Amino acid sequence: MIGPVDRIFTRVGAADDLASGRSTFMVEMTETANILHNATEHSLVLMDEIGRGTSTYDGLSLAWACAENLANRIKAMTLFATHYFELTTLPEKMEGVVNVHLDALEHGDTIAFMHSVQDGAASKSYGLAVAALAGVPREVIKRARQKLRELEAISSHTATGT
Protein backbone atom coordinates (compact mmCIF):
# COMPACT_ATOMS: atom_id res chain seq x y z
CA MET A 1 0.00 0.00 0.00
CA ILE A 2 1.34 3.43 -0.91
CA GLY A 3 -0.81 5.72 1.25
CA PRO A 4 -1.11 9.47 0.78
CA VAL A 5 1.57 11.17 -1.31
CA ASP A 6 2.56 14.83 -1.37
CA ARG A 7 3.58 14.87 -5.04
CA ILE A 8 3.96 12.53 -7.99
CA PHE A 9 7.11 12.91 -10.09
CA THR A 10 7.65 11.24 -13.47
CA ARG A 11 10.65 10.96 -15.76
CA VAL A 12 9.60 8.98 -18.83
CA GLY A 13 9.98 9.28 -22.57
CA ALA A 14 12.73 10.63 -24.76
CA ALA A 15 12.43 13.78 -26.82
CA ASP A 16 14.60 16.71 -27.81
CA ASP A 17 13.47 20.25 -27.08
CA LEU A 18 14.66 21.75 -30.35
CA ALA A 19 12.96 25.10 -29.73
CA SER A 20 15.12 25.57 -26.64
CA GLY A 21 18.19 23.90 -28.13
CA ARG A 22 18.15 21.07 -25.57
CA SER A 23 19.17 17.52 -26.44
CA THR A 24 17.23 14.46 -25.31
CA PHE A 25 19.84 13.89 -22.63
CA MET A 26 19.66 17.50 -21.36
CA VAL A 27 15.86 17.23 -21.09
CA GLU A 28 16.25 13.92 -19.23
CA MET A 29 18.81 15.33 -16.80
CA THR A 30 16.84 18.55 -16.18
CA GLU A 31 13.77 16.51 -15.26
CA THR A 32 15.89 14.15 -13.13
CA ALA A 33 17.46 17.09 -11.30
CA ASN A 34 13.99 18.47 -10.54
CA ILE A 35 13.00 15.15 -8.99
CA LEU A 36 16.18 14.83 -6.93
CA HIS A 37 15.82 18.40 -5.62
CA ASN A 38 12.09 18.32 -4.87
CA ALA A 39 10.93 14.79 -4.04
CA THR A 40 10.35 13.91 -0.39
CA GLU A 41 9.89 10.69 1.54
CA HIS A 42 6.15 11.17 0.94
CA SER A 43 6.50 11.47 -2.86
CA LEU A 44 5.82 8.86 -5.52
CA VAL A 45 8.58 8.81 -8.16
CA LEU A 46 8.33 7.02 -11.52
CA MET A 47 11.56 6.96 -13.55
CA ASP A 48 12.12 5.17 -16.85
CA GLU A 49 15.52 4.49 -18.40
CA ILE A 50 17.63 7.14 -16.71
CA GLY A 51 20.93 7.54 -18.56
CA ARG A 52 19.83 6.24 -21.94
CA GLY A 53 20.73 9.49 -23.72
CA THR A 54 24.48 9.22 -23.11
CA SER A 55 27.31 6.68 -23.18
CA THR A 56 26.79 3.31 -21.51
CA TYR A 57 29.08 3.92 -18.54
CA ASP A 58 27.96 7.52 -17.99
CA GLY A 59 24.34 6.39 -18.17
CA LEU A 60 24.84 3.43 -15.85
CA SER A 61 26.73 5.60 -13.34
CA LEU A 62 24.03 8.27 -13.34
CA ALA A 63 21.22 5.71 -13.05
CA TRP A 64 23.02 4.01 -10.14
CA ALA A 65 23.64 7.27 -8.30
CA CYS A 66 20.05 8.45 -8.82
CA ALA A 67 18.63 5.16 -7.54
CA GLU A 68 20.92 5.30 -4.49
CA ASN A 69 19.93 8.89 -3.78
CA LEU A 70 16.22 8.14 -4.03
CA ALA A 71 16.53 5.09 -1.78
CA ASN A 72 19.03 6.31 0.82
CA ARG A 73 18.61 10.08 1.08
CA ILE A 74 15.12 10.93 -0.14
CA LYS A 75 13.48 7.59 0.72
CA ALA A 76 10.68 8.21 -1.77
CA MET A 77 8.50 5.33 -2.97
CA THR A 78 10.10 4.84 -6.39
CA LEU A 79 9.50 2.70 -9.45
CA PHE A 80 12.78 2.77 -11.39
CA ALA A 81 12.68 1.02 -14.77
CA THR A 82 16.03 0.22 -16.36
CA HIS A 83 17.80 -2.10 -18.76
CA TYR A 84 21.08 -1.73 -16.88
CA PHE A 85 21.48 -5.26 -15.53
CA GLU A 86 24.12 -4.05 -13.08
CA LEU A 87 21.43 -2.23 -11.08
CA THR A 88 19.89 -5.58 -10.13
CA THR A 89 22.56 -5.83 -7.40
CA LEU A 90 21.16 -2.81 -5.54
CA PRO A 91 18.88 -4.89 -3.24
CA GLU A 92 22.02 -6.59 -1.89
CA LYS A 93 23.46 -3.20 -0.99
CA MET A 94 20.42 -1.18 0.11
CA GLU A 95 17.56 -1.78 2.46
CA GLY A 96 14.08 -1.33 1.01
CA VAL A 97 15.11 -1.90 -2.62
CA VAL A 98 13.66 -4.87 -4.52
CA ASN A 99 13.77 -6.11 -8.10
CA VAL A 100 10.67 -6.86 -10.14
CA HIS A 101 10.22 -7.45 -13.85
CA LEU A 102 7.45 -7.79 -16.41
CA ASP A 103 6.85 -11.33 -17.59
CA ALA A 104 7.29 -12.38 -21.22
CA LEU A 105 6.78 -15.67 -23.02
CA GLU A 106 8.87 -16.75 -25.98
CA HIS A 107 7.79 -19.37 -28.49
CA GLY A 108 10.16 -19.90 -31.39
CA ASP A 109 10.76 -16.53 -33.01
CA THR A 110 7.76 -14.88 -31.37
CA ILE A 111 7.42 -13.16 -28.03
CA ALA A 112 4.38 -12.19 -25.99
CA PHE A 113 4.68 -9.60 -23.25
CA MET A 114 2.36 -10.62 -20.44
CA HIS A 115 2.44 -7.25 -18.61
CA SER A 116 2.32 -9.03 -15.27
CA VAL A 117 4.76 -8.02 -12.55
CA GLN A 118 6.99 -10.82 -11.25
CA ASP A 119 9.39 -10.83 -8.31
CA GLY A 120 13.11 -10.72 -9.02
CA ALA A 121 15.29 -9.39 -11.80
CA ALA A 122 14.62 -10.33 -15.41
CA SER A 123 16.66 -13.32 -16.50
CA LYS A 124 17.24 -12.05 -20.03
CA SER A 125 16.81 -9.16 -22.41
CA TYR A 126 14.31 -9.12 -25.26
CA GLY A 127 15.75 -6.29 -27.35
CA LEU A 128 16.50 -8.39 -30.41
CA ALA A 129 13.09 -10.08 -30.28
CA VAL A 130 11.38 -6.69 -30.15
CA ALA A 131 13.53 -5.43 -33.04
CA ALA A 132 12.45 -8.46 -35.08
CA LEU A 133 8.79 -7.84 -34.20
CA ALA A 134 9.22 -4.24 -35.33
CA GLY A 135 10.30 -5.44 -38.76
CA VAL A 136 14.07 -4.94 -38.61
CA PRO A 137 15.46 -7.01 -41.53
CA ARG A 138 16.43 -10.61 -40.71
CA GLU A 139 20.05 -10.12 -41.80
CA VAL A 140 20.40 -7.23 -39.35
CA ILE A 141 18.90 -9.30 -36.52
CA LYS A 142 21.21 -12.20 -37.43
CA ARG A 143 24.27 -9.92 -37.32
CA ALA A 144 23.05 -8.38 -34.06
CA ARG A 145 22.81 -11.87 -32.51
CA GLN A 146 26.40 -12.58 -33.59
CA LYS A 147 27.60 -9.27 -32.15
CA LEU A 148 25.66 -9.88 -28.93
CA ARG A 149 27.41 -13.23 -28.45
CA GLU A 150 30.79 -11.53 -29.02
CA LEU A 151 30.01 -8.78 -26.52
CA GLU A 152 28.70 -11.23 -23.93
CA ALA A 153 31.87 -13.32 -24.31
CA ILE A 154 34.05 -10.24 -23.79
CA SER A 155 31.98 -9.21 -20.78
CA SER A 156 32.17 -12.73 -19.34
CA HIS A 157 35.96 -12.83 -19.75
CA THR A 158 36.30 -9.40 -18.15
CA ALA A 159 34.12 -10.42 -15.20
CA THR A 160 36.05 -13.65 -14.59
CA GLY A 161 39.47 -12.14 -15.24
CA THR A 162 40.30 -14.59 -18.03
PDB file of C-alpha atoms in Angstrom:
ATOM      1  CA  MET A   1       0.000   0.000   0.000  1.00  0.00           C
ATOM      2  CA  ILE A   2       1.336   3.427  -0.906  1.00  0.00           C
ATOM      3  CA  GLY A   3      -0.807   5.716   1.249  1.00  0.00           C
ATOM      4  CA  PRO A   4      -1.108   9.474   0.781  1.00  0.00           C
ATOM      5  CA  VAL A   5       1.567  11.173  -1.315  1.00  0.00           C
ATOM      6  CA  ASP A   6       2.557  14.831  -1.370  1.00  0.00           C
ATOM      7  CA  ARG A   7       3.581  14.875  -5.043  1.00  0.00           C
ATOM      8  CA  ILE A   8       3.963  12.530  -7.988  1.00  0.00           C
ATOM      9  CA  PHE A   9       7.112  12.906 -10.095  1.00  0.00           C
ATOM     10  CA  THR A  10       7.648  11.238 -13.466  1.00  0.00           C
ATOM     11  CA  ARG A  11      10.651  10.965 -15.758  1.00  0.00           C
ATOM     12  CA  VAL A  12       9.600   8.985 -18.829  1.00  0.00           C
ATOM     13  CA  GLY A  13       9.976   9.276 -22.574  1.00  0.00           C
ATOM     14  CA  ALA A  14      12.729  10.632 -24.757  1.00  0.00           C
ATOM     15  CA  ALA A  15      12.432  13.783 -26.817  1.00  0.00           C
ATOM     16  CA  ASP A  16      14.597  16.713 -27.814  1.00  0.00           C
ATOM     17  CA  ASP A  17      13.467  20.253 -27.081  1.00  0.00           C
ATOM     18  CA  LEU A  18      14.658  21.753 -30.351  1.00  0.00           C
ATOM     19  CA  ALA A  19      12.958  25.095 -29.733  1.00  0.00           C
ATOM     20  CA  SER A  20      15.122  25.574 -26.638  1.00  0.00           C
ATOM     21  CA  GLY A  21      18.191  23.897 -28.134  1.00  0.00           C
ATOM     22  CA  ARG A  22      18.151  21.069 -25.567  1.00  0.00           C
ATOM     23  CA  SER A  23      19.173  17.516 -26.445  1.00  0.00           C
ATOM     24  CA  THR A  24      17.232  14.464 -25.312  1.00  0.00           C
ATOM     25  CA  PHE A  25      19.841  13.893 -22.625  1.00  0.00           C
ATOM     26  CA  MET A  26      19.656  17.496 -21.359  1.00  0.00           C
ATOM     27  CA  VAL A  27      15.861  17.228 -21.093  1.00  0.00           C
ATOM     28  CA  GLU A  28      16.252  13.915 -19.230  1.00  0.00           C
ATOM     29  CA  MET A  29      18.814  15.333 -16.798  1.00  0.00           C
ATOM     30  CA  THR A  30      16.842  18.548 -16.184  1.00  0.00           C
ATOM     31  CA  GLU A  31      13.769  16.506 -15.259  1.00  0.00           C
ATOM     32  CA  THR A  32      15.885  14.153 -13.132  1.00  0.00           C
ATOM     33  CA  ALA A  33      17.463  17.094 -11.300  1.00  0.00           C
ATOM     34  CA  ASN A  34      13.994  18.468 -10.541  1.00  0.00           C
ATOM     35  CA  ILE A  35      12.995  15.146  -8.990  1.00  0.00           C
ATOM     36  CA  LEU A  36      16.177  14.828  -6.933  1.00  0.00           C
ATOM     37  CA  HIS A  37      15.817  18.396  -5.621  1.00  0.00           C
ATOM     38  CA  ASN A  38      12.091  18.320  -4.873  1.00  0.00           C
ATOM     39  CA  ALA A  39      10.930  14.789  -4.039  1.00  0.00           C
ATOM     40  CA  THR A  40      10.352  13.907  -0.390  1.00  0.00           C
ATOM     41  CA  GLU A  41       9.892  10.686   1.541  1.00  0.00           C
ATOM     42  CA  HIS A  42       6.146  11.174   0.936  1.00  0.00           C
ATOM     43  CA  SER A  43       6.496  11.467  -2.864  1.00  0.00           C
ATOM     44  CA  LEU A  44       5.820   8.855  -5.525  1.00  0.00           C
ATOM     45  CA  VAL A  45       8.581   8.809  -8.158  1.00  0.00           C
ATOM     46  CA  LEU A  46       8.329   7.024 -11.519  1.00  0.00           C
ATOM     47  CA  MET A  47      11.560   6.962 -13.546  1.00  0.00           C
ATOM     48  CA  ASP A  48      12.125   5.174 -16.846  1.00  0.00           C
ATOM     49  CA  GLU A  49      15.523   4.487 -18.399  1.00  0.00           C
ATOM     50  CA  ILE A  50      17.633   7.143 -16.708  1.00  0.00           C
ATOM     51  CA  GLY A  51      20.929   7.544 -18.558  1.00  0.00           C
ATOM     52  CA  ARG A  52      19.826   6.243 -21.942  1.00  0.00           C
ATOM     53  CA  GLY A  53      20.729   9.489 -23.718  1.00  0.00           C
ATOM     54  CA  THR A  54      24.483   9.221 -23.113  1.00  0.00           C
ATOM     55  CA  SER A  55      27.311   6.678 -23.184  1.00  0.00           C
ATOM     56  CA  THR A  56      26.791   3.308 -21.514  1.00  0.00           C
ATOM     57  CA  TYR A  57      29.081   3.923 -18.540  1.00  0.00           C
ATOM     58  CA  ASP A  58      27.960   7.521 -17.990  1.00  0.00           C
ATOM     59  CA  GLY A  59      24.338   6.392 -18.169  1.00  0.00           C
ATOM     60  CA  LEU A  60      24.841   3.435 -15.846  1.00  0.00           C
ATOM     61  CA  SER A  61      26.728   5.595 -13.344  1.00  0.00           C
ATOM     62  CA  LEU A  62      24.025   8.266 -13.343  1.00  0.00           C
ATOM     63  CA  ALA A  63      21.222   5.707 -13.048  1.00  0.00           C
ATOM     64  CA  TRP A  64      23.021   4.005 -10.141  1.00  0.00           C
ATOM     65  CA  ALA A  65      23.640   7.271  -8.295  1.00  0.00           C
ATOM     66  CA  CYS A  66      20.047   8.454  -8.817  1.00  0.00           C
ATOM     67  CA  ALA A  67      18.631   5.156  -7.545  1.00  0.00           C
ATOM     68  CA  GLU A  68      20.915   5.296  -4.493  1.00  0.00           C
ATOM     69  CA  ASN A  69      19.928   8.890  -3.782  1.00  0.00           C
ATOM     70  CA  LEU A  70      16.217   8.144  -4.031  1.00  0.00           C
ATOM     71  CA  ALA A  71      16.528   5.088  -1.780  1.00  0.00           C
ATOM     72  CA  ASN A  72      19.028   6.314   0.815  1.00  0.00           C
ATOM     73  CA  ARG A  73      18.610  10.084   1.076  1.00  0.00           C
ATOM     74  CA  ILE A  74      15.123  10.928  -0.140  1.00  0.00           C
ATOM     75  CA  LYS A  75      13.483   7.590   0.723  1.00  0.00           C
ATOM     76  CA  ALA A  76      10.676   8.206  -1.769  1.00  0.00           C
ATOM     77  CA  MET A  77       8.500   5.329  -2.974  1.00  0.00           C
ATOM     78  CA  THR A  78      10.099   4.841  -6.388  1.00  0.00           C
ATOM     79  CA  LEU A  79       9.501   2.698  -9.454  1.00  0.00           C
ATOM     80  CA  PHE A  80      12.779   2.770 -11.388  1.00  0.00           C
ATOM     81  CA  ALA A  81      12.682   1.017 -14.771  1.00  0.00           C
ATOM     82  CA  THR A  82      16.030   0.216 -16.359  1.00  0.00           C
ATOM     83  CA  HIS A  83      17.802  -2.099 -18.759  1.00  0.00           C
ATOM     84  CA  TYR A  84      21.084  -1.733 -16.882  1.00  0.00           C
ATOM     85  CA  PHE A  85      21.477  -5.263 -15.534  1.00  0.00           C
ATOM     86  CA  GLU A  86      24.118  -4.052 -13.081  1.00  0.00           C
ATOM     87  CA  LEU A  87      21.432  -2.230 -11.079  1.00  0.00           C
ATOM     88  CA  THR A  88      19.886  -5.580 -10.131  1.00  0.00           C
ATOM     89  CA  THR A  89      22.560  -5.835  -7.401  1.00  0.00           C
ATOM     90  CA  LEU A  90      21.157  -2.810  -5.536  1.00  0.00           C
ATOM     91  CA  PRO A  91      18.885  -4.886  -3.239  1.00  0.00           C
ATOM     92  CA  GLU A  92      22.020  -6.591  -1.892  1.00  0.00           C
ATOM     93  CA  LYS A  93      23.459  -3.198  -0.987  1.00  0.00           C
ATOM     94  CA  MET A  94      20.420  -1.177   0.106  1.00  0.00           C
ATOM     95  CA  GLU A  95      17.556  -1.779   2.463  1.00  0.00           C
ATOM     96  CA  GLY A  96      14.083  -1.326   1.012  1.00  0.00           C
ATOM     97  CA  VAL A  97      15.115  -1.903  -2.618  1.00  0.00           C
ATOM     98  CA  VAL A  98      13.656  -4.868  -4.524  1.00  0.00           C
ATOM     99  CA  ASN A  99      13.771  -6.108  -8.101  1.00  0.00           C
ATOM    100  CA  VAL A 100      10.671  -6.860 -10.139  1.00  0.00           C
ATOM    101  CA  HIS A 101      10.222  -7.452 -13.846  1.00  0.00           C
ATOM    102  CA  LEU A 102       7.454  -7.791 -16.411  1.00  0.00           C
ATOM    103  CA  ASP A 103       6.852 -11.334 -17.589  1.00  0.00           C
ATOM    104  CA  ALA A 104       7.293 -12.377 -21.218  1.00  0.00           C
ATOM    105  CA  LEU A 105       6.777 -15.673 -23.016  1.00  0.00           C
ATOM    106  CA  GLU A 106       8.873 -16.752 -25.982  1.00  0.00           C
ATOM    107  CA  HIS A 107       7.791 -19.371 -28.489  1.00  0.00           C
ATOM    108  CA  GLY A 108      10.164 -19.900 -31.389  1.00  0.00           C
ATOM    109  CA  ASP A 109      10.759 -16.529 -33.013  1.00  0.00           C
ATOM    110  CA  THR A 110       7.763 -14.880 -31.366  1.00  0.00           C
ATOM    111  CA  ILE A 111       7.420 -13.161 -28.026  1.00  0.00           C
ATOM    112  CA  ALA A 112       4.377 -12.192 -25.986  1.00  0.00           C
ATOM    113  CA  PHE A 113       4.677  -9.597 -23.252  1.00  0.00           C
ATOM    114  CA  MET A 114       2.360 -10.616 -20.438  1.00  0.00           C
ATOM    115  CA  HIS A 115       2.444  -7.252 -18.612  1.00  0.00           C
ATOM    116  CA  SER A 116       2.323  -9.029 -15.271  1.00  0.00           C
ATOM    117  CA  VAL A 117       4.764  -8.017 -12.546  1.00  0.00           C
ATOM    118  CA  GLN A 118       6.988 -10.820 -11.251  1.00  0.00           C
ATOM    119  CA  ASP A 119       9.390 -10.833  -8.307  1.00  0.00           C
ATOM    120  CA  GLY A 120      13.114 -10.722  -9.024  1.00  0.00           C
ATOM    121  CA  ALA A 121      15.287  -9.389 -11.797  1.00  0.00           C
ATOM    122  CA  ALA A 122      14.619 -10.326 -15.406  1.00  0.00           C
ATOM    123  CA  SER A 123      16.661 -13.324 -16.497  1.00  0.00           C
ATOM    124  CA  LYS A 124      17.238 -12.054 -20.031  1.00  0.00           C
ATOM    125  CA  SER A 125      16.813  -9.158 -22.414  1.00  0.00           C
ATOM    126  CA  TYR A 126      14.308  -9.118 -25.256  1.00  0.00           C
ATOM    127  CA  GLY A 127      15.747  -6.287 -27.352  1.00  0.00           C
ATOM    128  CA  LEU A 128      16.502  -8.389 -30.413  1.00  0.00           C
ATOM    129  CA  ALA A 129      13.092 -10.081 -30.278  1.00  0.00           C
ATOM    130  CA  VAL A 130      11.379  -6.689 -30.153  1.00  0.00           C
ATOM    131  CA  ALA A 131      13.527  -5.432 -33.038  1.00  0.00           C
ATOM    132  CA  ALA A 132      12.453  -8.462 -35.084  1.00  0.00           C
ATOM    133  CA  LEU A 133       8.788  -7.842 -34.199  1.00  0.00           C
ATOM    134  CA  ALA A 134       9.216  -4.236 -35.329  1.00  0.00           C
ATOM    135  CA  GLY A 135      10.299  -5.442 -38.758  1.00  0.00           C
ATOM    136  CA  VAL A 136      14.066  -4.940 -38.614  1.00  0.00           C
ATOM    137  CA  PRO A 137      15.458  -7.007 -41.529  1.00  0.00           C
ATOM    138  CA  ARG A 138      16.431 -10.609 -40.708  1.00  0.00           C
ATOM    139  CA  GLU A 139      20.045 -10.119 -41.798  1.00  0.00           C
ATOM    140  CA  VAL A 140      20.400  -7.227 -39.355  1.00  0.00           C
ATOM    141  CA  ILE A 141      18.897  -9.301 -36.519  1.00  0.00           C
ATOM    142  CA  LYS A 142      21.207 -12.201 -37.429  1.00  0.00           C
ATOM    143  CA  ARG A 143      24.267  -9.924 -37.322  1.00  0.00           C
ATOM    144  CA  ALA A 144      23.048  -8.377 -34.061  1.00  0.00           C
ATOM    145  CA  ARG A 145      22.812 -11.867 -32.509  1.00  0.00           C
ATOM    146  CA  GLN A 146      26.401 -12.578 -33.588  1.00  0.00           C
ATOM    147  CA  LYS A 147      27.600  -9.274 -32.150  1.00  0.00           C
ATOM    148  CA  LEU A 148      25.658  -9.875 -28.927  1.00  0.00           C
ATOM    149  CA  ARG A 149      27.409 -13.227 -28.452  1.00  0.00           C
ATOM    150  CA  GLU A 150      30.786 -11.526 -29.018  1.00  0.00           C
ATOM    151  CA  LEU A 151      30.013  -8.776 -26.516  1.00  0.00           C
ATOM    152  CA  GLU A 152      28.702 -11.229 -23.931  1.00  0.00           C
ATOM    153  CA  ALA A 153      31.871 -13.318 -24.311  1.00  0.00           C
ATOM    154  CA  ILE A 154      34.051 -10.235 -23.788  1.00  0.00           C
ATOM    155  CA  SER A 155      31.980  -9.213 -20.776  1.00  0.00           C
ATOM    156  CA  SER A 156      32.174 -12.729 -19.341  1.00  0.00           C
ATOM    157  CA  HIS A 157      35.962 -12.833 -19.749  1.00  0.00           C
ATOM    158  CA  THR A 158      36.305  -9.404 -18.147  1.00  0.00           C
ATOM    159  CA  ALA A 159      34.122 -10.420 -15.199  1.00  0.00           C
ATOM    160  CA  THR A 160      36.045 -13.649 -14.587  1.00  0.00           C
ATOM    161  CA  GLY A 161      39.470 -12.138 -15.241  1.00  0.00           C
ATOM    162  CA  THR A 162      40.300 -14.595 -18.029  1.00  0.00           C
TER     163      THR A 162
END
